[in-house]
mmCIF file of C-alpha atoms in Angstrom:
data_model
loop_
_atom_site.group_PDB
_atom_site.id
_atom_site.type_symbol
_atom_site.label_atom_id
_atom_site.label_comp_id
_atom_site.label_asym_id
_atom_site.label_seq_id
_atom_site.Cartn_x
_atom_site.Cartn_y
_atom_site.Cartn_z
ATOM 1 C CA MET A 18 45.691 -26.412 6.114
ATOM 2 C CA ILE A 19 47.643 -23.192 5.619
ATOM 3 C CA HIS A 20 45.412 -20.185 6.118
ATOM 4 C CA VAL A 21 44.941 -17.539 3.447
ATOM 5 C CA PHE A 22 45.127 -14.045 4.860
ATOM 6 C CA LEU A 23 44.840 -10.523 3.545
ATOM 7 C CA LEU A 24 47.431 -8.337 5.202
ATOM 8 C CA PHE A 25 45.317 -5.435 6.376
ATOM 9 C CA SER A 26 48.134 -3.420 7.919
ATOM 10 C CA LEU A 27 47.389 -0.329 5.864
ATOM 11 C CA CYS A 28 43.841 -0.212 7.121
ATOM 12 C CA PHE A 29 44.882 -0.722 10.728
ATOM 13 C CA SER A 30 47.558 1.973 10.773
ATOM 14 C CA ASP A 31 48.251 5.512 9.669
ATOM 15 C CA TYR A 32 51.375 4.767 7.693
ATOM 16 C CA GLY A 33 50.050 3.506 4.413
ATOM 17 C CA LEU A 34 52.129 1.896 1.739
ATOM 18 C CA ILE A 35 55.886 2.032 1.975
ATOM 19 C CA GLN A 36 56.282 2.485 -1.751
ATOM 20 C CA GLY A 37 58.997 5.057 -2.340
ATOM 21 C CA VAL A 38 60.867 4.337 0.895
ATOM 22 C CA THR A 39 64.231 3.521 -0.607
ATOM 23 C CA SER A 40 66.166 3.160 2.631
ATOM 24 C CA LEU A 41 64.225 0.267 4.172
ATOM 25 C CA GLY A 42 65.182 -3.388 3.788
ATOM 26 C CA ILE A 43 64.504 -6.628 5.634
ATOM 27 C CA ASN A 44 66.560 -9.591 6.786
ATOM 28 C CA TYR A 45 65.333 -12.870 5.336
ATOM 29 C CA GLY A 46 66.721 -15.523 7.670
ATOM 30 C CA GLN A 47 66.176 -19.191 6.895
ATOM 31 C CA VAL A 48 66.987 -20.987 10.157
ATOM 32 C CA GLY A 49 63.667 -22.803 10.320
ATOM 33 C CA ASN A 50 62.098 -26.056 9.196
ATOM 34 C CA ASN A 51 58.673 -24.643 8.418
ATOM 35 C CA LEU A 52 59.400 -21.574 6.294
ATOM 36 C CA PRO A 53 57.637 -20.934 2.989
ATOM 37 C CA PRO A 54 59.537 -21.562 -0.265
ATOM 38 C CA PRO A 55 61.425 -18.655 -1.864
ATOM 39 C CA ASP A 56 58.763 -18.009 -4.510
ATOM 40 C CA LYS A 57 56.162 -17.375 -1.809
ATOM 41 C CA VAL A 58 58.636 -15.171 0.059
ATOM 42 C CA LEU A 59 59.189 -13.156 -3.107
ATOM 43 C CA ASP A 60 55.424 -12.746 -3.455
ATOM 44 C CA LEU A 61 55.260 -11.496 0.120
ATOM 45 C CA LEU A 62 58.099 -8.991 -0.301
ATOM 46 C CA THR A 63 56.566 -7.734 -3.528
ATOM 47 C CA ALA A 64 53.152 -7.324 -1.930
ATOM 48 C CA LEU A 65 54.720 -5.435 0.970
ATOM 49 C CA LYS A 66 56.452 -3.098 -1.503
ATOM 50 C CA LEU A 67 59.828 -4.006 0.015
ATOM 51 C CA SER A 68 62.643 -3.786 -2.509
ATOM 52 C CA LYS A 69 65.689 -4.655 -0.376
ATOM 53 C CA ALA A 70 66.520 -7.886 1.436
ATOM 54 C CA ARG A 71 69.502 -9.559 3.030
ATOM 55 C CA ILE A 72 70.159 -13.300 3.264
ATOM 56 C CA TYR A 73 72.780 -15.083 5.351
ATOM 57 C CA ASP A 74 74.208 -17.283 2.615
ATOM 58 C CA THR A 75 74.062 -17.605 -1.171
ATOM 59 C CA ASN A 76 71.173 -20.047 -1.324
ATOM 60 C CA PRO A 77 70.921 -20.851 -5.057
ATOM 61 C CA GLN A 78 67.172 -21.411 -4.803
ATOM 62 C CA VAL A 79 66.702 -17.879 -3.437
ATOM 63 C CA LEU A 80 69.076 -16.339 -5.964
ATOM 64 C CA THR A 81 67.335 -18.086 -8.845
ATOM 65 C CA THR A 82 63.847 -17.255 -7.606
ATOM 66 C CA PHE A 83 64.649 -13.578 -7.079
ATOM 67 C CA ALA A 84 65.899 -13.173 -10.666
ATOM 68 C CA ASN A 85 64.079 -10.539 -12.721
ATOM 69 C CA SER A 86 62.372 -9.205 -9.605
ATOM 70 C CA ASN A 87 62.653 -5.745 -8.130
ATOM 71 C CA ILE A 88 64.456 -6.985 -5.001
ATOM 72 C CA GLU A 89 67.984 -5.737 -4.305
ATOM 73 C CA LEU A 90 69.790 -8.491 -2.439
ATOM 74 C CA ILE A 91 72.708 -8.584 -0.005
ATOM 75 C CA VAL A 92 74.270 -12.046 0.211
ATOM 76 C CA THR A 93 76.716 -13.471 2.724
ATOM 77 C CA VAL A 94 80.013 -15.327 2.817
ATOM 78 C CA GLU A 95 79.528 -17.561 5.868
ATOM 79 C CA ASN A 96 81.970 -17.145 8.757
ATOM 80 C CA GLN A 97 83.561 -20.553 8.282
ATOM 81 C CA MET A 98 84.492 -19.660 4.696
ATOM 82 C CA LEU A 99 86.750 -16.743 5.626
ATOM 83 C CA PRO A 100 89.966 -18.817 5.882
ATOM 84 C CA VAL A 101 89.217 -20.153 2.396
ATOM 85 C CA VAL A 102 88.294 -16.984 0.500
ATOM 86 C CA MET A 103 91.202 -14.987 1.935
ATOM 87 C CA ASP A 104 93.139 -16.679 -0.861
ATOM 88 C CA PRO A 105 92.578 -14.591 -4.029
ATOM 89 C CA GLN A 106 92.136 -17.649 -6.245
ATOM 90 C CA GLN A 107 89.606 -19.185 -3.895
ATOM 91 C CA ALA A 108 87.792 -15.855 -3.698
ATOM 92 C CA LEU A 109 87.638 -15.694 -7.487
ATOM 93 C CA GLN A 110 86.226 -19.200 -7.577
ATOM 94 C CA TRP A 111 83.658 -18.310 -4.916
ATOM 95 C CA VAL A 112 82.455 -15.212 -6.763
ATOM 96 C CA SER A 113 82.466 -17.081 -10.087
ATOM 97 C CA THR A 114 80.294 -19.804 -8.555
ATOM 98 C CA HIS A 115 78.032 -17.936 -6.128
ATOM 99 C CA ILE A 116 77.606 -14.498 -7.720
ATOM 100 C CA LYS A 117 78.403 -14.318 -11.423
ATOM 101 C CA PRO A 118 75.874 -16.944 -12.646
ATOM 102 C CA TYR A 119 72.993 -14.993 -11.070
ATOM 103 C CA PHE A 120 74.027 -11.408 -11.765
ATOM 104 C CA PRO A 121 72.586 -9.111 -13.147
ATOM 105 C CA ALA A 122 69.252 -10.943 -13.431
ATOM 106 C CA THR A 123 69.291 -11.147 -9.643
ATOM 107 C CA LYS A 124 70.055 -7.683 -8.287
ATOM 108 C CA ILE A 125 72.901 -8.537 -5.938
ATOM 109 C CA THR A 126 74.060 -5.196 -4.534
ATOM 110 C CA GLY A 127 76.193 -6.280 -1.596
ATOM 111 C CA ILE A 128 78.310 -9.091 -0.206
ATOM 112 C CA ALA A 129 78.594 -9.423 3.556
ATOM 113 C CA VAL A 130 81.879 -11.143 4.326
ATOM 114 C CA GLY A 131 81.074 -12.918 7.578
ATOM 115 C CA ASN A 132 78.776 -11.622 10.295
ATOM 116 C CA GLU A 133 79.892 -9.998 13.552
ATOM 117 C CA ILE A 134 83.443 -11.287 13.155
ATOM 118 C CA PHE A 135 85.000 -8.622 15.404
ATOM 119 C CA THR A 136 83.065 -9.994 18.385
ATOM 120 C CA ASP A 137 82.812 -13.662 17.423
ATOM 121 C CA ASP A 138 83.704 -16.272 20.043
ATOM 122 C CA ASP A 139 86.166 -17.750 17.540
ATOM 123 C CA THR A 140 88.792 -15.033 17.765
ATOM 124 C CA SER A 141 90.933 -16.698 15.083
ATOM 125 C CA LEU A 142 88.471 -15.494 12.432
ATOM 126 C CA LEU A 143 89.428 -11.852 12.950
ATOM 127 C CA GLY A 144 92.809 -12.366 11.341
ATOM 128 C CA TYR A 145 91.140 -13.661 8.185
ATOM 129 C CA LEU A 146 88.570 -10.879 7.872
ATOM 130 C CA VAL A 147 90.337 -8.093 6.010
ATOM 131 C CA PRO A 148 92.271 -10.426 3.666
ATOM 132 C CA ALA A 149 88.970 -12.158 2.826
ATOM 133 C CA ILE A 150 87.229 -8.841 2.177
ATOM 134 C CA VAL A 151 90.077 -7.632 -0.021
ATOM 135 C CA SER A 152 90.142 -10.901 -1.959
ATOM 136 C CA ILE A 153 86.377 -10.937 -2.552
ATOM 137 C CA HIS A 154 86.498 -7.346 -3.755
ATOM 138 C CA GLY A 155 89.481 -8.159 -5.947
ATOM 139 C CA ALA A 156 87.514 -10.993 -7.539
ATOM 140 C CA LEU A 157 84.652 -8.604 -8.263
ATOM 141 C CA VAL A 158 87.115 -6.198 -9.881
ATOM 142 C CA GLN A 159 88.570 -8.987 -11.999
ATOM 143 C CA LEU A 160 85.081 -9.937 -13.195
ATOM 144 C CA GLY A 161 83.966 -6.352 -13.742
ATOM 145 C CA LEU A 162 81.335 -6.471 -10.985
ATOM 146 C CA ASP A 163 82.846 -4.097 -8.418
ATOM 147 C CA LYS A 164 80.904 -1.110 -9.761
ATOM 148 C CA TYR A 165 77.636 -2.844 -8.899
ATOM 149 C CA ILE A 166 78.354 -4.850 -5.752
ATOM 150 C CA GLN A 167 79.689 -3.439 -2.478
ATOM 151 C CA VAL A 168 81.678 -5.491 0.007
ATOM 152 C CA SER A 169 81.587 -5.018 3.776
ATOM 153 C CA THR A 170 80.921 -6.948 6.989
ATOM 154 C CA PRO A 171 78.112 -6.465 9.549
ATOM 155 C CA ASN A 172 79.285 -5.650 13.070
ATOM 156 C CA SER A 173 77.748 -6.057 16.486
ATOM 157 C CA LEU A 174 77.414 -2.888 18.550
ATOM 158 C CA ALA A 175 79.579 -4.745 21.090
ATOM 159 C CA VAL A 176 82.541 -3.737 18.932
ATOM 160 C CA LEU A 177 82.329 -0.362 20.713
ATOM 161 C CA GLU A 178 84.127 0.200 23.987
ATOM 162 C CA VAL A 179 82.066 3.343 24.625
ATOM 163 C CA SER A 180 78.736 4.240 23.025
ATOM 164 C CA TYR A 181 77.351 6.867 25.421
ATOM 165 C CA PRO A 182 77.216 9.726 24.900
ATOM 166 C CA PRO A 183 77.457 9.297 21.117
ATOM 167 C CA SER A 184 80.332 11.753 20.772
ATOM 168 C CA ALA A 185 82.419 9.543 23.105
ATOM 169 C CA GLY A 186 81.999 6.570 20.779
ATOM 170 C CA SER A 187 85.145 4.463 20.452
ATOM 171 C CA PHE A 188 86.104 0.971 19.355
ATOM 172 C CA LYS A 189 87.511 -1.614 21.729
ATOM 173 C CA GLY A 190 91.267 -1.434 21.904
ATOM 174 C CA GLU A 191 91.817 -5.097 21.080
ATOM 175 C CA VAL A 192 90.195 -4.719 17.649
ATOM 176 C CA SER A 193 91.480 -1.258 16.726
ATOM 177 C CA GLY A 194 94.356 -2.583 14.584
ATOM 178 C CA VAL A 195 92.200 -4.762 12.327
ATOM 179 C CA MET A 196 89.423 -2.153 12.471
ATOM 180 C CA SER A 197 91.755 0.479 11.020
ATOM 181 C CA GLN A 198 92.620 -1.847 8.135
ATOM 182 C CA PHE A 199 88.919 -2.533 7.568
ATOM 183 C CA LEU A 200 88.023 1.162 7.613
ATOM 184 C CA GLN A 201 90.828 1.868 5.144
ATOM 185 C CA PHE A 202 89.223 -0.629 2.772
ATOM 186 C CA LEU A 203 85.769 0.923 3.201
ATOM 187 C CA SER A 204 87.170 4.390 2.613
ATOM 188 C CA SER A 205 89.065 3.421 -0.525
ATOM 189 C CA THR A 206 86.121 1.570 -2.075
ATOM 190 C CA GLY A 207 83.258 3.811 -0.938
ATOM 191 C CA SER A 208 81.603 0.942 0.918
ATOM 192 C CA PRO A 209 79.396 1.348 4.015
ATOM 193 C CA PHE A 210 80.017 0.323 7.610
ATOM 194 C CA TRP A 211 77.243 -2.096 8.552
ATOM 195 C CA ILE A 212 76.111 -2.193 12.166
ATOM 196 C CA ASN A 213 73.694 -4.596 13.878
ATOM 197 C CA ALA A 214 72.092 -2.256 16.414
ATOM 198 C CA TYR A 215 69.451 -3.396 18.912
ATOM 199 C CA PRO A 216 68.167 -0.904 21.491
ATOM 200 C CA TYR A 217 66.279 -3.890 22.921
ATOM 201 C CA PHE A 218 69.497 -5.387 24.301
ATOM 202 C CA ALA A 219 70.409 -2.173 26.089
ATOM 203 C CA TYR A 220 66.938 -1.880 27.597
ATOM 204 C CA LYS A 221 66.832 -5.552 28.615
ATOM 205 C CA ASP A 222 70.126 -5.228 30.461
ATOM 206 C CA SER A 223 69.223 -1.968 32.251
ATOM 207 C CA PRO A 224 65.443 -1.459 32.337
ATOM 208 C CA ASP A 225 65.746 0.695 35.458
ATOM 209 C CA LYS A 226 68.187 3.087 33.817
ATOM 210 C CA ILE A 227 66.970 3.268 30.225
ATOM 211 C CA SER A 228 63.648 4.776 29.242
ATOM 212 C CA LEU A 229 61.473 2.312 27.334
ATOM 213 C CA ASP A 230 59.982 5.178 25.328
ATOM 214 C CA TYR A 231 63.496 6.285 24.333
ATOM 215 C CA ALA A 232 64.294 2.764 23.143
ATOM 216 C CA LEU A 233 60.979 2.410 21.270
ATOM 217 C CA PHE A 234 61.023 5.766 19.394
ATOM 218 C CA ASN A 235 58.033 6.925 21.450
ATOM 219 C CA LYS A 236 57.657 10.542 22.472
ATOM 220 C CA ASN A 237 60.117 11.277 25.282
ATOM 221 C CA PRO A 238 62.450 14.049 26.486
ATOM 222 C CA GLY A 239 65.418 12.286 24.941
ATOM 223 C CA MET A 240 68.989 13.227 25.746
ATOM 224 C CA VAL A 241 71.403 15.949 24.745
ATOM 225 C CA ASP A 242 74.996 15.006 24.042
ATOM 226 C CA PRO A 243 76.928 17.195 26.516
ATOM 227 C CA TYR A 244 79.782 17.768 24.069
ATOM 228 C CA THR A 245 78.017 18.305 20.734
ATOM 229 C CA LYS A 246 74.705 19.597 22.148
ATOM 230 C CA LEU A 247 72.900 17.372 19.637
ATOM 231 C CA HIS A 248 69.497 16.158 20.823
ATOM 232 C CA TYR A 249 68.597 12.479 20.506
ATOM 233 C CA ASP A 250 65.000 11.325 20.877
ATOM 234 C CA ASN A 251 65.744 7.628 20.300
ATOM 235 C CA MET A 252 68.494 5.159 21.096
ATOM 236 C CA LEU A 253 69.032 3.735 17.606
ATOM 237 C CA TYR A 254 70.176 7.063 16.160
ATOM 238 C CA ALA A 255 72.454 7.585 19.165
ATOM 239 C CA GLN A 256 74.001 4.150 18.587
ATOM 240 C CA VAL A 257 74.583 4.882 14.902
ATOM 241 C CA ASP A 258 76.226 8.231 15.637
ATOM 242 C CA ALA A 259 78.430 6.584 18.277
ATOM 243 C CA VAL A 260 79.789 4.394 15.460
ATOM 244 C CA VAL A 261 80.434 7.484 13.313
ATOM 245 C CA TYR A 262 82.416 9.082 16.137
ATOM 246 C CA ALA A 263 84.328 5.860 16.761
ATOM 247 C CA MET A 264 85.396 5.743 13.111
ATOM 248 C CA SER A 265 86.377 9.416 13.254
ATOM 249 C CA ARG A 266 88.669 8.681 16.183
ATOM 250 C CA LEU A 267 90.591 6.313 13.920
ATOM 251 C CA GLY A 268 90.769 8.929 11.179
ATOM 252 C CA TYR A 269 87.820 7.826 9.033
ATOM 253 C CA GLY A 270 85.005 10.333 9.391
ATOM 254 C CA GLY A 271 83.458 10.130 5.949
ATOM 255 C CA ILE A 272 82.227 6.527 5.835
ATOM 256 C CA GLU A 273 78.475 5.941 5.634
ATOM 257 C CA VAL A 274 76.914 3.874 8.414
ATOM 258 C CA ARG A 275 74.005 1.597 7.552
ATOM 259 C CA VAL A 276 71.978 -0.509 9.979
ATOM 260 C CA SER A 277 72.263 -4.076 8.743
ATOM 261 C CA GLU A 278 70.021 -5.404 11.527
ATOM 262 C CA THR A 279 67.639 -3.933 14.045
ATOM 263 C CA GLY A 280 64.439 -5.228 15.566
ATOM 264 C CA TRP A 281 62.578 -6.140 18.732
ATOM 265 C CA PRO A 282 61.463 -9.615 19.855
ATOM 266 C CA SER A 283 57.766 -10.275 20.373
ATOM 267 C CA LYS A 284 58.382 -13.015 22.933
ATOM 268 C CA GLY A 285 61.135 -13.916 25.370
ATOM 269 C CA ASP A 286 62.102 -15.878 28.465
ATOM 270 C CA SER A 287 61.131 -14.662 31.933
ATOM 271 C CA ASN A 288 64.412 -12.766 32.285
ATOM 272 C CA GLU A 289 64.119 -11.068 28.893
ATOM 273 C CA VAL A 290 62.517 -7.842 30.020
ATOM 274 C CA GLY A 291 60.537 -5.984 27.387
ATOM 275 C CA ALA A 292 60.226 -8.834 24.878
ATOM 276 C CA THR A 293 56.495 -8.450 24.180
ATOM 277 C CA VAL A 294 54.233 -8.256 21.163
ATOM 278 C CA GLN A 295 53.232 -4.715 22.086
ATOM 279 C CA ASN A 296 56.815 -3.439 22.317
ATOM 280 C CA ALA A 297 57.853 -5.203 19.119
ATOM 281 C CA ALA A 298 54.957 -3.671 17.229
ATOM 282 C CA VAL A 299 55.636 -0.190 18.587
ATOM 283 C CA TYR A 300 59.375 -0.317 17.864
ATOM 284 C CA ASN A 301 59.074 -1.480 14.271
ATOM 285 C CA ARG A 302 56.041 0.693 13.569
ATOM 286 C CA ASN A 303 57.804 3.813 14.826
ATOM 287 C CA LEU A 304 60.936 2.888 12.920
ATOM 288 C CA LEU A 305 58.861 2.476 9.776
ATOM 289 C CA ARG A 306 57.440 5.961 10.286
ATOM 290 C CA ARG A 307 60.976 7.370 10.522
ATOM 291 C CA GLN A 308 61.968 5.489 7.401
ATOM 292 C CA MET A 309 59.026 6.921 5.492
ATOM 293 C CA SER A 310 60.415 10.363 6.306
ATOM 294 C CA ASN A 311 63.845 9.303 4.977
ATOM 295 C CA GLU A 312 65.405 10.659 8.153
ATOM 296 C CA GLY A 313 69.054 10.977 8.980
ATOM 297 C CA THR A 314 70.598 10.955 12.444
ATOM 298 C CA PRO A 315 71.224 14.169 14.427
ATOM 299 C CA LEU A 316 74.888 14.076 13.383
ATOM 300 C CA ARG A 317 74.066 13.459 9.712
ATOM 301 C CA PRO A 318 70.547 14.865 9.264
ATOM 302 C CA ASN A 319 70.815 15.144 5.493
ATOM 303 C CA MET A 320 72.016 11.567 4.911
ATOM 304 C CA ARG A 321 69.070 9.196 5.083
ATOM 305 C CA LEU A 322 69.766 6.218 7.298
ATOM 306 C CA GLU A 323 69.463 2.890 5.512
ATOM 307 C CA VAL A 324 67.960 0.254 7.800
ATOM 308 C CA TYR A 325 67.309 -3.471 7.439
ATOM 309 C CA LEU A 326 64.674 -4.814 9.817
ATOM 310 C CA PHE A 327 65.287 -8.109 11.562
ATOM 311 C CA ALA A 328 63.525 -10.216 10.587
ATOM 312 C CA LEU A 329 60.959 -11.286 8.022
ATOM 313 C CA PHE A 330 59.964 -14.552 9.743
ATOM 314 C CA ASN A 331 60.110 -16.137 13.166
ATOM 315 C CA GLU A 332 62.746 -18.884 12.807
ATOM 316 C CA ASP A 333 62.065 -21.922 14.977
ATOM 317 C CA MET A 334 65.513 -23.521 14.724
ATOM 318 C CA LYS A 335 67.612 -20.594 15.942
ATOM 319 C CA PRO A 336 69.570 -21.467 19.102
ATOM 320 C CA GLY A 337 69.687 -19.363 22.225
ATOM 321 C CA PRO A 338 66.964 -17.747 24.364
ATOM 322 C CA THR A 339 63.322 -17.635 23.281
ATOM 323 C CA SER A 340 63.679 -14.112 21.903
ATOM 324 C CA GLU A 341 66.022 -15.360 19.164
ATOM 325 C CA ARG A 342 63.139 -17.292 17.607
ATOM 326 C CA ASN A 343 60.674 -14.417 17.827
ATOM 327 C CA TYR A 344 62.003 -11.417 15.913
ATOM 328 C CA GLY A 345 59.868 -12.030 12.831
ATOM 329 C CA LEU A 346 57.205 -9.701 11.501
ATOM 330 C CA PHE A 347 55.495 -12.821 10.169
ATOM 331 C CA GLN A 348 54.862 -16.379 11.206
ATOM 332 C CA PRO A 349 56.068 -19.060 8.765
ATOM 333 C CA ASP A 350 52.498 -19.547 7.508
ATOM 334 C CA GLY A 351 52.367 -15.925 6.361
ATOM 335 C CA THR A 352 50.205 -14.544 9.154
ATOM 336 C CA MET A 353 51.421 -11.416 10.895
ATOM 337 C CA ALA A 354 53.142 -11.903 14.235
ATOM 338 C CA TYR A 355 51.814 -8.418 14.956
ATOM 339 C CA ASN A 356 50.690 -5.410 12.956
ATOM 340 C CA VAL A 357 53.618 -3.184 12.108
ATOM 341 C CA GLY A 358 52.050 -0.972 9.449
ATOM 342 C CA LEU A 359 53.329 -2.700 6.342
ATOM 343 C CA SER A 360 50.659 -3.214 3.743
ATOM 344 C CA ALA A 361 50.197 -5.936 1.206
ATOM 345 C CA LEU A 362 47.239 -4.218 -0.378
ATOM 346 C CA ALA A 363 48.114 -3.573 -3.982
ATOM 347 C CA THR A 364 47.961 -0.164 -5.610
ATOM 348 C CA SER A 365 47.579 -1.545 -9.106
ATOM 349 C CA SER A 366 44.260 -2.175 -10.764
ATOM 350 C CA SER A 367 44.918 -5.909 -10.872
ATOM 351 C CA THR A 368 42.769 -7.603 -8.270
ATOM 352 C CA SER A 369 44.902 -10.718 -8.492
ATOM 353 C CA SER A 370 47.668 -8.888 -6.630
ATOM 354 C CA ALA A 371 45.437 -7.568 -3.879
ATOM 355 C CA SER A 372 46.721 -10.010 -1.290
ATOM 356 C CA ILE A 373 49.412 -12.534 -0.609
ATOM 357 C CA SER A 374 48.791 -16.184 0.072
ATOM 358 C CA LEU A 375 51.365 -18.705 1.186
ATOM 359 C CA THR A 376 49.523 -21.571 -0.437
ATOM 360 C CA SER A 377 49.286 -22.383 -4.088
ATOM 361 C CA SER A 378 46.403 -24.869 -3.953
ATOM 362 C CA ALA A 379 43.728 -22.414 -5.047
ATOM 363 C CA THR A 380 43.322 -21.226 -8.592
ATOM 364 C CA LYS A 381 43.892 -17.591 -9.431
ATOM 365 C CA ALA A 382 40.180 -17.072 -10.032
ATOM 366 C CA SER A 383 39.152 -18.477 -6.677
ATOM 367 C CA LYS A 384 41.836 -16.410 -4.969
ATOM 368 C CA VAL A 385 40.480 -13.235 -6.525
ATOM 369 C CA GLU A 386 36.935 -14.074 -5.483
ATOM 370 C CA TYR A 387 38.028 -14.930 -1.963
ATOM 371 C CA GLN A 388 40.122 -11.780 -1.655
ATOM 372 C CA SER A 389 37.258 -9.599 -2.868
ATOM 373 C CA LEU A 390 34.885 -11.229 -0.398
ATOM 374 C CA VAL A 391 37.241 -10.799 2.555
ATOM 375 C CA TYR A 392 38.006 -7.211 1.614
ATOM 376 C CA CYS A 393 34.294 -6.378 1.430
ATOM 377 C CA MET A 394 33.797 -8.005 4.827
ATOM 378 C CA PHE A 395 36.612 -5.900 6.218
ATOM 379 C CA LEU A 396 35.121 -2.655 4.883
ATOM 380 C CA TYR A 397 31.776 -3.633 6.338
ATOM 381 C CA LEU A 398 33.290 -4.298 9.762
ATOM 382 C CA LEU A 399 35.206 -1.020 9.621
ATOM 383 C CA THR A 400 32.031 0.895 8.787
ATOM 384 C CA PHE A 401 30.120 -0.943 11.502
ATOM 385 C CA GLN A 402 32.826 -0.115 14.029
ATOM 386 C CA GLY A 403 32.599 3.572 13.141
ATOM 387 C CA PHE A 404 28.817 3.461 13.476
ATOM 388 C CA MET A 405 29.029 1.856 16.910
ATOM 389 C CA ARG A 406 31.499 4.494 18.094
ATOM 390 C CA ARG A 407 29.077 7.240 17.108
ATOM 391 C CA GLN A 408 26.444 5.639 19.323
ATOM 392 C CA HIS A 409 28.540 6.234 22.490
#
């Protein structure tokens, strides 16, 4: 039987609701055989006050379910489709089939053309990337949707040849030609550069050289870029600014960088140093705090950094090391993998929205009664805990 849980994150943390944080999104991956249906996922996102999500396809069930909701959605053209949609007519057909029927009821705000193509093992895909992006954008223009939907492609940080110090950031030479064409497109259309940035990977590979506190956003001395004298107190912001400098070296200094993926695994194999529940909770909790402040990076302090957490759920069918299946904030049954500070406690007066359940077997009335009971029990335990502390 699927458990029914209140998400008490607000009560367990000092961050409160994330309502009003416009720069935070979440990646909703679906590589699992035990994930809740899209309507329950929508309920969860709504309860968490998250208004931005990214999916890795154009799942019609998700697009239909998310209609008339407050969720802004980034969808994806899968890697294997790039050779097809590089043809303008095929791109028009793709947009007409996968986007137009759902828009504007479903708030599709972005199309990711492929994922990490610049560093994909199939190097033949790189030649298709820019033509596919141009064709998809051209289809949006033809259908009058380009003013509402941006087109870009998420990139692995491995696309950089140098990332430290940030001001030395530069792209790998073998991709610089296609990268220049891509950046020209972004510049001409006002679209963002999406980067998948994981300080975890850097720490895992060099735990003796990289400060864990620096990677986790904890208090630490940080580092000062010797050339710009900018101070960095966390690795993610340094990685983002390295991308900005890399683009500037190719003549494109005005493009916005957004983090399309970042996260920390809560479990890993024996050789995956740092993949623990504690570190995952600290990383995402600290990142959430930064997002609530609408921070920018040291290089662009006045431009809030848009970030999409990876991921909403642990996905049991993802290949690779154990960590790949343990990036989720939640288990498939809706229980928290760890407390990150997101709250599903409602701010409205409607008690029926006070919690999120991933089962629909109970009636609304019984849910309300159950939620009220559990909430009262929680307040009692909290009060009792405070009383016990005063006794010591």
